[in-house]
Amino acid sequence: MSSIVIAGGNKLEGEVKISGAKNSVLPILAATILNGGKNIIHDCPELKDVSASLQILEFLGCRIQRQGKTIIVDSSSVNEFHVPENLMREMRSSVIFLGSIVSRCRKAVLSYPGGCEIGPRPIDLHLKALKKLGIKARESHGYIFCDAENIIGNDICLNFPSVGATENIMLMAVMAKGETIIRNAAKEPEVVDLQDYLNGMGAKITGAGTSVIRVEGVTELHDVEHTVIPDRIEASTYLASAAITGGTVKVTNVNPEHLQAVLAVLQECGCKIYIEKDSITLSRTSSLQPVDVIRTLPYPGFPTDMQAPMMSVLTLAKGTSIVSETIFENRFKHVEELIRMGADIMVDGRVAVIRGVDKLTGANVNAMDLRGGAALVIAGLAAEGVTTVNGVHHIDRGYEKIEDKFINLGADIKRVD
Ligand code: EPZ
């Protein structure tokens, strides 16, 4: 089990190139099953969750090639519709394979993806949508059995704008008979990227990025080549590291439009932000200011994935901030660890009150989930003394070469196996 050891106190300075978005490449890899042909995907990040998806694709019969940041998937010989439990449990978002396997094979057997560190992660919205599209779904012994002679387009209204459910419905509807409408759809940029990918292989989808998505079923799909959008959460994390250390960092290969809510909060904290077409520079020279309330919301609201890294920044603000986590049930596991580093945080249910302190001190802390782990790393960058973050495998799920990128920004950081 690796750890990351950080000697805090360096102001981060320099440029960092942002990788392709994890939460875009994962549904896109699932979508490669649909066309029974060649899929060339550029700017794929080297992450544990991407490796887990490739394992599932290979198990299903796909042929995979990886050339640097480009992944080539040939799905012409998919000969399996069952994904074994060990592969499903590798990552929570593996439920995204349900839609594409059912769409291609007209049947699917998947084990429940199971909860993860941030909450039970139910899939009721996915299953309700399946049934509305005429797919028979039965659950027993921790498995989901799906059968669909025909998939019939329908008008589906989600009771929550779930990202995964929106994406799964798009995948199920691509080759359905007739039109499918998804109302109260998630509007995240990664949903738009999936629409662009699917349309690139011949699907007919409109409306992604708004709350109503329309999918006109087609019968033929073809080869596709696509470049994944930049990772807005990775970019936001590196900007937060400049904010907490009082440095100047330029993130390149970004779409500033995708992180407006995070930029607004960083400006409220007293950071100076300079935006160009595909880069953002953040510097902080004055003291960190508190933020009255941060409420995590579906896009374009403040992203739940930035709640933990932003909380680390707020621990050093000159005043009290409030963070309300409205999306996930159990996403404050980093709080105990930040308190070990000297932070002053009180949690009541889904609300955390952060009273700023003068300094954080290095400590031995444990990453409990992906974004909480990132929060501990950036807290360590600003802490006095040495911080050891254990459980780096959580962080490797979503941040490509995190220590290398921070070393290039002047951090005193190393990975210890
Ligand atoms: C996606 O997860 C992201 N993962 C998450 O990123 C992100 O935090 C989340 O969207 C919200 O933006 C990927 O894209 C791979 P949801 P997803 O369905 O699709 C409840 C990261 O750190 N819900 O929008 O699982 C659910 O319990 C990860 O990169 C149901 O109740 O998120 C949660 O409370 C973490 N029933 C809320 O909706 C359902 O059927 C949001 O979930 C589905 C979801």
Coordinates of C-alpha atoms and ligand atoms in Angstrom, one line a residue:
M1 CA 0.0 0.0 0.0
S2 CA 1.7 3.2 -1.1
S3 CA 1.8 6.5 0.8
I4 CA 2.5 10.0 -0.3
V5 CA 5.0 12.0 1.9
I6 CA 4.9 15.8 1.8
A7 CA 7.1 18.4 3.4
G8 CA 4.7 21.3 3.5
G9 CA 5.3 25.1 3.2
N10 CA 6.4 25.6 -0.4
K11 CA 4.4 28.1 -2.5
L12 CA 3.5 26.3 -5.7
E13 CA 4.6 28.0 -8.9
G14 CA 4.4 26.9 -12.5
E15 CA 2.3 25.3 -15.1
V16 CA 0.4 21.9 -15.1
K17 CA -1.3 20.2 -18.1
I18 CA -4.7 18.8 -17.3
S19 CA -5.5 15.2 -18.3
G20 CA -8.6 13.9 -20.0
A21 CA -11.7 13.7 -17.8
K22 CA -12.1 10.5 -15.8
N23 CA -15.8 10.9 -15.6
S24 CA -16.0 11.3 -19.3
V25 CA -13.7 8.5 -20.4
L26 CA -15.5 5.9 -18.2
P27 CA -18.9 6.1 -19.9
I28 CA -17.2 6.5 -23.3
L29 CA -15.3 3.3 -22.8
A30 CA -18.7 1.6 -21.9
A31 CA -20.1 3.1 -25.1
T32 CA -17.4 1.4 -27.3
I33 CA -19.5 -1.9 -26.9
L34 CA -22.3 -0.4 -29.0
N35 CA -20.9 -0.1 -32.5
G36 CA -19.3 -3.5 -32.9
G37 CA -16.4 -1.7 -34.6
K38 CA -13.3 0.4 -34.1
N39 CA -13.2 3.1 -31.4
I40 CA -10.2 5.5 -31.2
I41 CA -10.2 7.6 -28.1
H42 CA -7.6 10.2 -27.5
D43 CA -6.4 11.9 -24.3
C44 CA -7.3 9.0 -22.0
P45 CA -5.8 9.5 -18.5
E46 CA -3.8 6.6 -16.9
L47 CA -6.0 5.9 -14.0
K48 CA -7.0 2.8 -12.0
D49 CA -10.6 3.3 -13.0
V50 CA -9.7 3.3 -16.6
S51 CA -7.7 0.1 -16.2
A52 CA -10.7 -1.5 -14.5
S53 CA -12.9 -0.5 -17.4
L54 CA -10.5 -2.0 -19.9
Q55 CA -10.5 -5.2 -17.9
I56 CA -14.3 -5.4 -18.2
L57 CA -14.1 -4.7 -22.0
E58 CA -11.5 -7.4 -22.5
F59 CA -13.6 -9.9 -20.5
L60 CA -16.6 -9.1 -22.8
G61 CA -14.5 -9.9 -25.8
C62 CA -13.2 -6.5 -27.0
R63 CA -9.7 -6.2 -28.3
I64 CA -7.8 -3.3 -26.6
Q65 CA -4.7 -1.4 -27.7
R66 CA -3.1 1.4 -25.7
Q67 CA -0.7 3.8 -27.4
G68 CA 0.2 6.5 -24.9
K69 CA -2.9 8.6 -24.2
T70 CA -4.8 6.9 -27.1
I71 CA -6.9 3.8 -26.4
I72 CA -8.2 1.8 -29.4
V73 CA -11.2 -0.6 -28.6
D74 CA -12.4 -3.1 -31.3
S75 CA -15.8 -4.3 -30.1
S76 CA -16.6 -6.4 -33.1
S77 CA -16.2 -9.7 -31.2
V78 CA -18.2 -9.0 -28.0
N79 CA -19.3 -12.5 -27.0
E80 CA -20.2 -12.1 -23.4
F81 CA -23.1 -10.3 -21.6
H82 CA -22.1 -11.2 -18.0
V83 CA -19.7 -9.2 -15.9
P84 CA -18.4 -11.1 -12.9
E85 CA -18.6 -9.6 -9.4
N86 CA -14.8 -9.1 -8.9
L87 CA -14.7 -6.9 -12.0
M88 CA -17.9 -5.0 -11.1
R89 CA -16.6 -4.3 -7.6
E90 CA -13.4 -2.8 -8.9
M91 CA -15.2 0.5 -9.3
R92 CA -18.6 1.9 -8.3
S93 CA -19.3 3.4 -11.7
S94 CA -19.2 0.0 -13.5
V95 CA -23.0 0.1 -13.5
I96 CA -22.5 2.2 -16.7
F97 CA -21.8 -1.0 -18.5
L98 CA -25.4 -2.1 -17.9
G99 CA -26.8 0.2 -20.6
S100 CA -24.3 -0.6 -23.3
I101 CA -24.3 -4.4 -22.8
V102 CA -28.2 -4.6 -22.8
S103 CA -28.2 -2.3 -25.9
R104 CA -25.7 -4.5 -27.8
C105 CA -26.5 -8.0 -26.5
R106 CA -30.2 -7.6 -25.5
K107 CA -29.4 -9.3 -22.2
A108 CA -27.0 -8.6 -19.3
V109 CA -26.0 -10.1 -16.0
L110 CA -24.1 -7.8 -13.7
S111 CA -23.5 -8.0 -10.0
Y112 CA -24.6 -5.0 -8.0
P113 CA -21.8 -2.5 -8.1
G114 CA -22.1 -2.0 -4.4
G115 CA -21.7 1.1 -2.3
C116 CA -18.4 2.9 -1.9
E117 CA -16.7 5.2 0.5
I118 CA -19.0 8.1 0.0
G119 CA -22.4 6.4 0.3
P120 CA -24.7 3.5 -0.6
R121 CA -24.8 4.6 -4.3
P122 CA -28.3 3.1 -5.1
I123 CA -29.2 2.4 -8.8
D124 CA -33.0 2.6 -8.5
L125 CA -33.2 5.3 -11.1
H126 CA -31.2 3.2 -13.6
L127 CA -33.5 0.2 -13.0
K128 CA -36.7 2.2 -13.3
A129 CA -35.5 3.6 -16.6
L130 CA -34.6 0.1 -17.9
K131 CA -38.2 -1.1 -17.2
K132 CA -39.7 2.0 -18.9
L133 CA -37.7 1.1 -22.0
G134 CA -39.3 -2.4 -22.1
I135 CA -36.3 -4.2 -20.6
K136 CA -37.1 -7.0 -18.2
A137 CA -34.9 -6.6 -15.1
R138 CA -34.8 -9.0 -12.1
E139 CA -32.6 -8.7 -9.1
S140 CA -31.5 -11.7 -7.0
H141 CA -28.5 -12.8 -4.9
G142 CA -26.8 -9.5 -5.5
Y143 CA -27.1 -9.8 -9.3
I144 CA -29.2 -7.9 -11.9
F145 CA -30.6 -10.1 -14.7
C146 CA -31.8 -8.1 -17.8
D147 CA -33.6 -9.4 -20.9
A148 CA -34.8 -7.3 -23.8
E149 CA -36.1 -8.7 -27.1
N150 CA -36.9 -5.1 -28.0
I151 CA -36.0 -1.8 -26.4
I152 CA -38.8 0.7 -27.0
G153 CA -38.2 4.4 -26.7
N154 CA -40.1 6.2 -24.0
D155 CA -40.5 9.5 -22.1
I156 CA -38.5 9.2 -18.9
C157 CA -38.5 11.8 -16.1
L158 CA -35.7 11.4 -13.5
N159 CA -36.6 12.3 -9.9
F160 CA -33.0 13.4 -9.5
P161 CA -30.6 14.6 -12.3
S162 CA -28.4 11.5 -11.8
V163 CA -25.3 11.6 -14.0
G164 CA -24.9 7.8 -14.2
A165 CA -28.6 7.2 -14.8
T166 CA -28.7 9.9 -17.5
E167 CA -25.7 8.3 -19.2
N168 CA -27.1 4.8 -18.9
I169 CA -30.4 5.8 -20.4
M170 CA -28.6 7.4 -23.4
L171 CA -26.7 4.1 -23.9
M172 CA -29.8 2.0 -23.7
A173 CA -31.8 4.3 -26.0
V174 CA -29.2 4.7 -28.9
M175 CA -30.6 1.6 -30.8
A176 CA -34.1 1.5 -29.3
K177 CA -37.2 1.5 -31.5
G178 CA -38.5 5.1 -31.6
E179 CA -37.6 8.2 -29.6
T180 CA -36.5 8.4 -25.9
I181 CA -36.8 11.6 -24.0
I182 CA -34.9 12.1 -20.7
R183 CA -36.4 14.8 -18.5
N184 CA -34.6 16.3 -15.5
A185 CA -31.4 15.0 -17.1
A186 CA -28.0 15.7 -15.6
K187 CA -26.3 18.6 -17.4
E188 CA -22.6 17.8 -16.6
P189 CA -20.1 18.4 -19.4
E190 CA -19.3 14.7 -19.3
V191 CA -22.8 14.0 -20.4
V192 CA -22.3 16.3 -23.4
D193 CA -19.0 14.6 -24.2
L194 CA -20.8 11.2 -24.2
Q195 CA -23.5 12.7 -26.6
D196 CA -20.7 13.9 -28.9
Y197 CA -19.1 10.5 -28.8
L198 CA -22.3 8.6 -29.5
N199 CA -23.3 11.0 -32.3
G200 CA -19.7 10.4 -33.7
M201 CA -20.6 6.7 -34.2
G202 CA -24.0 7.5 -35.8
A203 CA -26.4 8.0 -32.9
K204 CA -29.0 10.7 -33.1
I205 CA -28.9 12.6 -29.7
T206 CA -29.7 16.2 -29.0
G207 CA -30.1 18.3 -25.8
A208 CA -27.2 17.1 -23.6
G209 CA -26.2 19.9 -21.3
T210 CA -29.8 20.9 -20.9
S211 CA -32.4 19.1 -18.7
V212 CA -34.1 17.5 -21.7
I213 CA -32.2 15.0 -23.9
R214 CA -33.8 13.4 -26.9
V215 CA -32.5 10.2 -28.4
E216 CA -33.9 9.0 -31.8
G217 CA -33.2 5.2 -32.1
V218 CA -31.0 4.1 -35.0
T219 CA -30.2 0.7 -36.4
E220 CA -26.7 1.2 -37.7
L221 CA -23.6 2.5 -35.9
H222 CA -20.0 2.8 -37.3
D223 CA -16.4 3.4 -36.2
V224 CA -15.6 6.6 -34.3
E225 CA -12.6 8.7 -33.2
H226 CA -12.9 11.1 -30.3
T227 CA -10.8 13.3 -27.9
V228 CA -11.9 13.3 -24.3
I229 CA -12.7 16.7 -22.7
P230 CA -10.3 18.0 -20.0
D231 CA -10.9 17.0 -16.4
R232 CA -12.5 20.0 -14.7
I233 CA -12.1 18.4 -11.2
E234 CA -8.4 17.7 -11.6
A235 CA -8.0 21.3 -12.9
S236 CA -9.9 22.7 -9.9
T237 CA -7.8 20.6 -7.5
Y238 CA -4.5 22.1 -8.8
L239 CA -6.0 25.6 -8.6
A240 CA -7.0 24.9 -5.0
S241 CA -3.4 23.8 -4.3
A242 CA -2.2 27.3 -5.5
A243 CA -4.9 28.9 -3.3
I244 CA -3.9 27.0 -0.1
T245 CA -0.1 27.5 -0.6
G246 CA -0.3 31.2 -1.7
G247 CA 1.4 30.5 -5.0
T248 CA 0.7 31.1 -8.7
V249 CA -0.3 28.1 -10.8
K250 CA -1.4 28.0 -14.5
V251 CA -3.5 25.0 -15.5
T252 CA -3.5 24.3 -19.3
N253 CA -5.7 22.2 -21.5
V254 CA -8.9 23.2 -19.7
N255 CA -12.3 24.5 -20.7
P256 CA -12.8 27.4 -18.2
E257 CA -16.6 27.2 -18.9
H258 CA -16.7 23.9 -17.1
L259 CA -15.4 25.2 -13.7
Q260 CA -17.2 28.5 -13.3
A261 CA -18.7 27.6 -9.9
V262 CA -15.3 26.6 -8.5
L263 CA -13.7 29.8 -9.9
A264 CA -16.4 31.9 -8.2
V265 CA -15.6 30.4 -4.8
L266 CA -11.8 30.7 -5.2
Q267 CA -12.3 34.4 -6.1
E268 CA -14.5 34.8 -3.0
C269 CA -11.5 33.3 -1.0
G270 CA -9.4 36.2 -2.2
C271 CA -7.6 34.6 -5.1
K272 CA -6.8 36.4 -8.4
I273 CA -7.8 34.5 -11.5
Y274 CA -6.8 35.1 -15.1
I275 CA -8.7 33.2 -17.7
E276 CA -7.6 32.5 -21.3
K277 CA -9.2 30.3 -24.0
D278 CA -7.9 27.0 -22.7
S279 CA -6.0 27.9 -19.6
I280 CA -6.5 29.5 -16.1
T281 CA -3.9 31.1 -13.9
L282 CA -4.6 31.5 -10.2
S283 CA -2.5 33.5 -7.7
R284 CA -3.0 34.4 -4.1
T285 CA -1.0 37.1 -2.4
S286 CA -3.4 38.3 0.3
S287 CA -4.8 36.2 3.2
L288 CA -7.5 33.6 2.5
Q289 CA -11.0 34.8 3.1
P290 CA -13.9 32.5 4.4
V291 CA -16.9 31.7 2.2
D292 CA -20.3 32.1 3.9
V293 CA -21.8 28.9 2.4
I294 CA -20.7 26.4 -0.2
R295 CA -23.6 24.1 -1.2
T296 CA -22.8 21.2 -3.5
L297 CA -25.3 21.0 -6.4
P298 CA -25.8 19.2 -9.7
Y299 CA -24.0 21.0 -12.6
P300 CA -23.6 24.0 -13.1
G301 CA -23.7 24.3 -9.3
F302 CA -20.6 23.8 -7.1
P303 CA -19.4 20.2 -7.8
T304 CA -19.6 17.7 -4.9
D305 CA -16.2 16.3 -6.2
M306 CA -14.6 19.6 -5.2
Q307 CA -16.2 19.7 -1.7
A308 CA -13.3 18.0 0.1
P309 CA -10.4 19.8 -1.7
M310 CA -12.1 23.2 -1.1
M311 CA -12.6 22.4 2.5
S312 CA -8.9 22.0 2.9
V313 CA -8.4 25.5 1.6
L314 CA -11.1 26.9 3.9
T315 CA -9.3 25.5 7.0
L316 CA -6.8 28.3 6.7
A317 CA -9.2 31.1 5.9
K318 CA -9.5 34.2 8.2
G319 CA -13.0 33.3 9.5
T320 CA -15.7 30.7 9.5
S321 CA -17.1 29.0 6.4
I322 CA -20.0 26.6 6.0
V323 CA -20.1 23.6 3.6
S324 CA -23.4 21.8 2.8
E325 CA -23.0 18.4 1.0
T326 CA -26.4 17.9 -0.7
I327 CA -25.4 15.1 -3.2
F328 CA -23.9 12.2 -1.2
E329 CA -24.8 10.8 2.2
N330 CA -21.3 10.2 3.6
R331 CA -18.7 12.5 2.0
F332 CA -17.1 14.0 5.1
K333 CA -14.6 11.2 5.9
H334 CA -11.7 13.6 5.3
V335 CA -12.8 15.9 8.2
E336 CA -11.4 13.7 11.0
E337 CA -8.1 13.5 9.1
L338 CA -8.0 17.3 8.6
I339 CA -8.7 17.8 12.3
R340 CA -5.6 15.6 13.1
M341 CA -3.7 18.2 11.1
G342 CA -5.0 21.0 13.3
A343 CA -8.1 22.1 11.4
D344 CA -11.2 23.3 13.4
I345 CA -14.2 21.7 11.8
M346 CA -17.6 20.7 13.3
V347 CA -19.9 18.4 11.3
D348 CA -23.7 18.1 11.8
G349 CA -25.2 15.7 9.4
R350 CA -24.5 16.9 5.9
V351 CA -23.3 20.4 7.1
A352 CA -19.7 21.2 8.1
V353 CA -18.7 24.4 9.9
I354 CA -15.0 25.3 9.2
R355 CA -13.4 27.8 11.6
G356 CA -10.1 29.1 10.0
V357 CA -6.9 28.4 12.0
D358 CA -3.5 30.1 11.7
K359 CA -1.7 26.9 10.5
L360 CA -2.1 23.2 9.8
T361 CA 0.6 20.8 11.1
G362 CA 1.9 17.7 9.3
A363 CA 0.5 14.4 10.5
N364 CA 0.0 10.7 9.5
V365 CA -3.4 10.7 7.8
N366 CA -5.5 8.1 5.9
A367 CA -7.2 8.7 2.5
M368 CA -10.7 7.1 2.8
D369 CA -11.9 8.0 -0.8
L370 CA -10.7 9.6 -4.0
R371 CA -11.5 13.3 -3.4
G372 CA -10.9 13.2 0.4
G373 CA -7.5 11.8 -0.4
A374 CA -6.8 14.7 -2.7
A375 CA -7.9 17.1 0.0
L376 CA -5.4 15.6 2.4
V377 CA -2.6 16.0 -0.1
I378 CA -3.3 19.7 -0.7
A379 CA -3.6 20.2 3.1
G380 CA -0.2 18.6 3.5
L381 CA 1.3 21.0 0.9
A382 CA 0.4 23.9 3.2
A383 CA 1.0 22.3 6.6
E384 CA 4.0 23.0 8.8
G385 CA 6.2 19.9 8.8
V386 CA 5.8 16.5 7.2
T387 CA 2.4 14.8 6.3
T388 CA 2.1 11.2 5.3
V389 CA -1.1 10.4 3.3
N390 CA -1.8 6.6 3.4
G391 CA -4.2 4.8 1.0
V392 CA -2.9 6.4 -2.2
H393 CA -4.7 3.8 -4.2
H394 CA -7.9 5.8 -3.7
I395 CA -6.2 8.9 -5.2
D396 CA -4.8 6.9 -8.1
R397 CA -8.4 6.2 -9.2
G398 CA -8.8 9.8 -10.3
Y399 CA -5.5 11.7 -10.5
E400 CA -2.9 10.9 -13.1
K401 CA 0.7 11.0 -11.8
I402 CA -0.3 13.3 -8.9
E403 CA 3.1 13.5 -7.3
D404 CA 4.9 14.2 -10.6
K405 CA 2.6 17.0 -11.4
F406 CA 3.0 18.5 -7.9
I407 CA 6.8 18.1 -8.0
N408 CA 6.8 20.2 -11.3
L409 CA 5.0 22.9 -9.3
G410 CA 7.7 23.0 -6.7
A411 CA 6.2 20.8 -4.0
D412 CA 8.4 18.6 -1.8
I413 CA 6.5 15.4 -2.3
K414 CA 7.3 11.7 -2.9
R415 CA 5.5 8.4 -3.2
V416 CA 6.7 5.7 -0.8
D417 CA 5.7 2.1 -1.5
Ligands
EPZ1 C1 -21.0 10.7 -11.0 O1 -21.4 9.6 -10.1 C2 -19.5 10.8 -10.9 N1 -18.9 9.6 -11.3 C3 -19.2 11.2 -9.5 O2 -17.8 11.4 -9.4 C4 -19.9 12.5 -9.1 O3 -19.6 12.9 -7.8 C5 -21.4 12.3 -9.3 O4 -21.7 11.9 -10.7 C6 -22.2 13.6 -9.1 O5 -21.7 14.6 -9.9 C7 -18.7 9.3 -12.6 O6 -19.2 10.0 -13.5 C8 -18.0 8.0 -12.9 P1 -25.2 10.4 -9.5 P2 -22.9 9.0 -10.1 O7 -25.9 9.3 -10.1 O8 -23.4 8.9 -11.5 C9 -28.2 9.3 -6.0 C10 -15.6 11.2 -8.5 O9 -15.1 11.5 -7.4 N2 -28.7 8.2 -6.9 O10 -25.4 11.8 -10.1 O11 -22.9 7.8 -9.3 C11 -26.8 9.0 -5.5 O12 -26.9 8.1 -4.3 C12 -17.0 10.5 -8.5 O13 -15.1 11.4 -9.6 C13 -29.9 7.5 -6.5 O14 -30.5 7.8 -5.4 O15 -23.7 10.1 -9.4 C14 -26.3 10.3 -5.1 O16 -26.7 10.6 -3.8 C15 -17.6 10.4 -7.2 N3 -30.4 6.6 -7.3 C16 -26.9 11.2 -6.1 O17 -28.0 10.5 -6.7 C17 -29.7 6.3 -8.5 O18 -30.2 5.4 -9.2 C18 -25.9 11.6 -7.3 O19 -25.6 10.4 -7.9 C19 -28.6 7.0 -8.9 C20 -28.1 8.0 -8.0

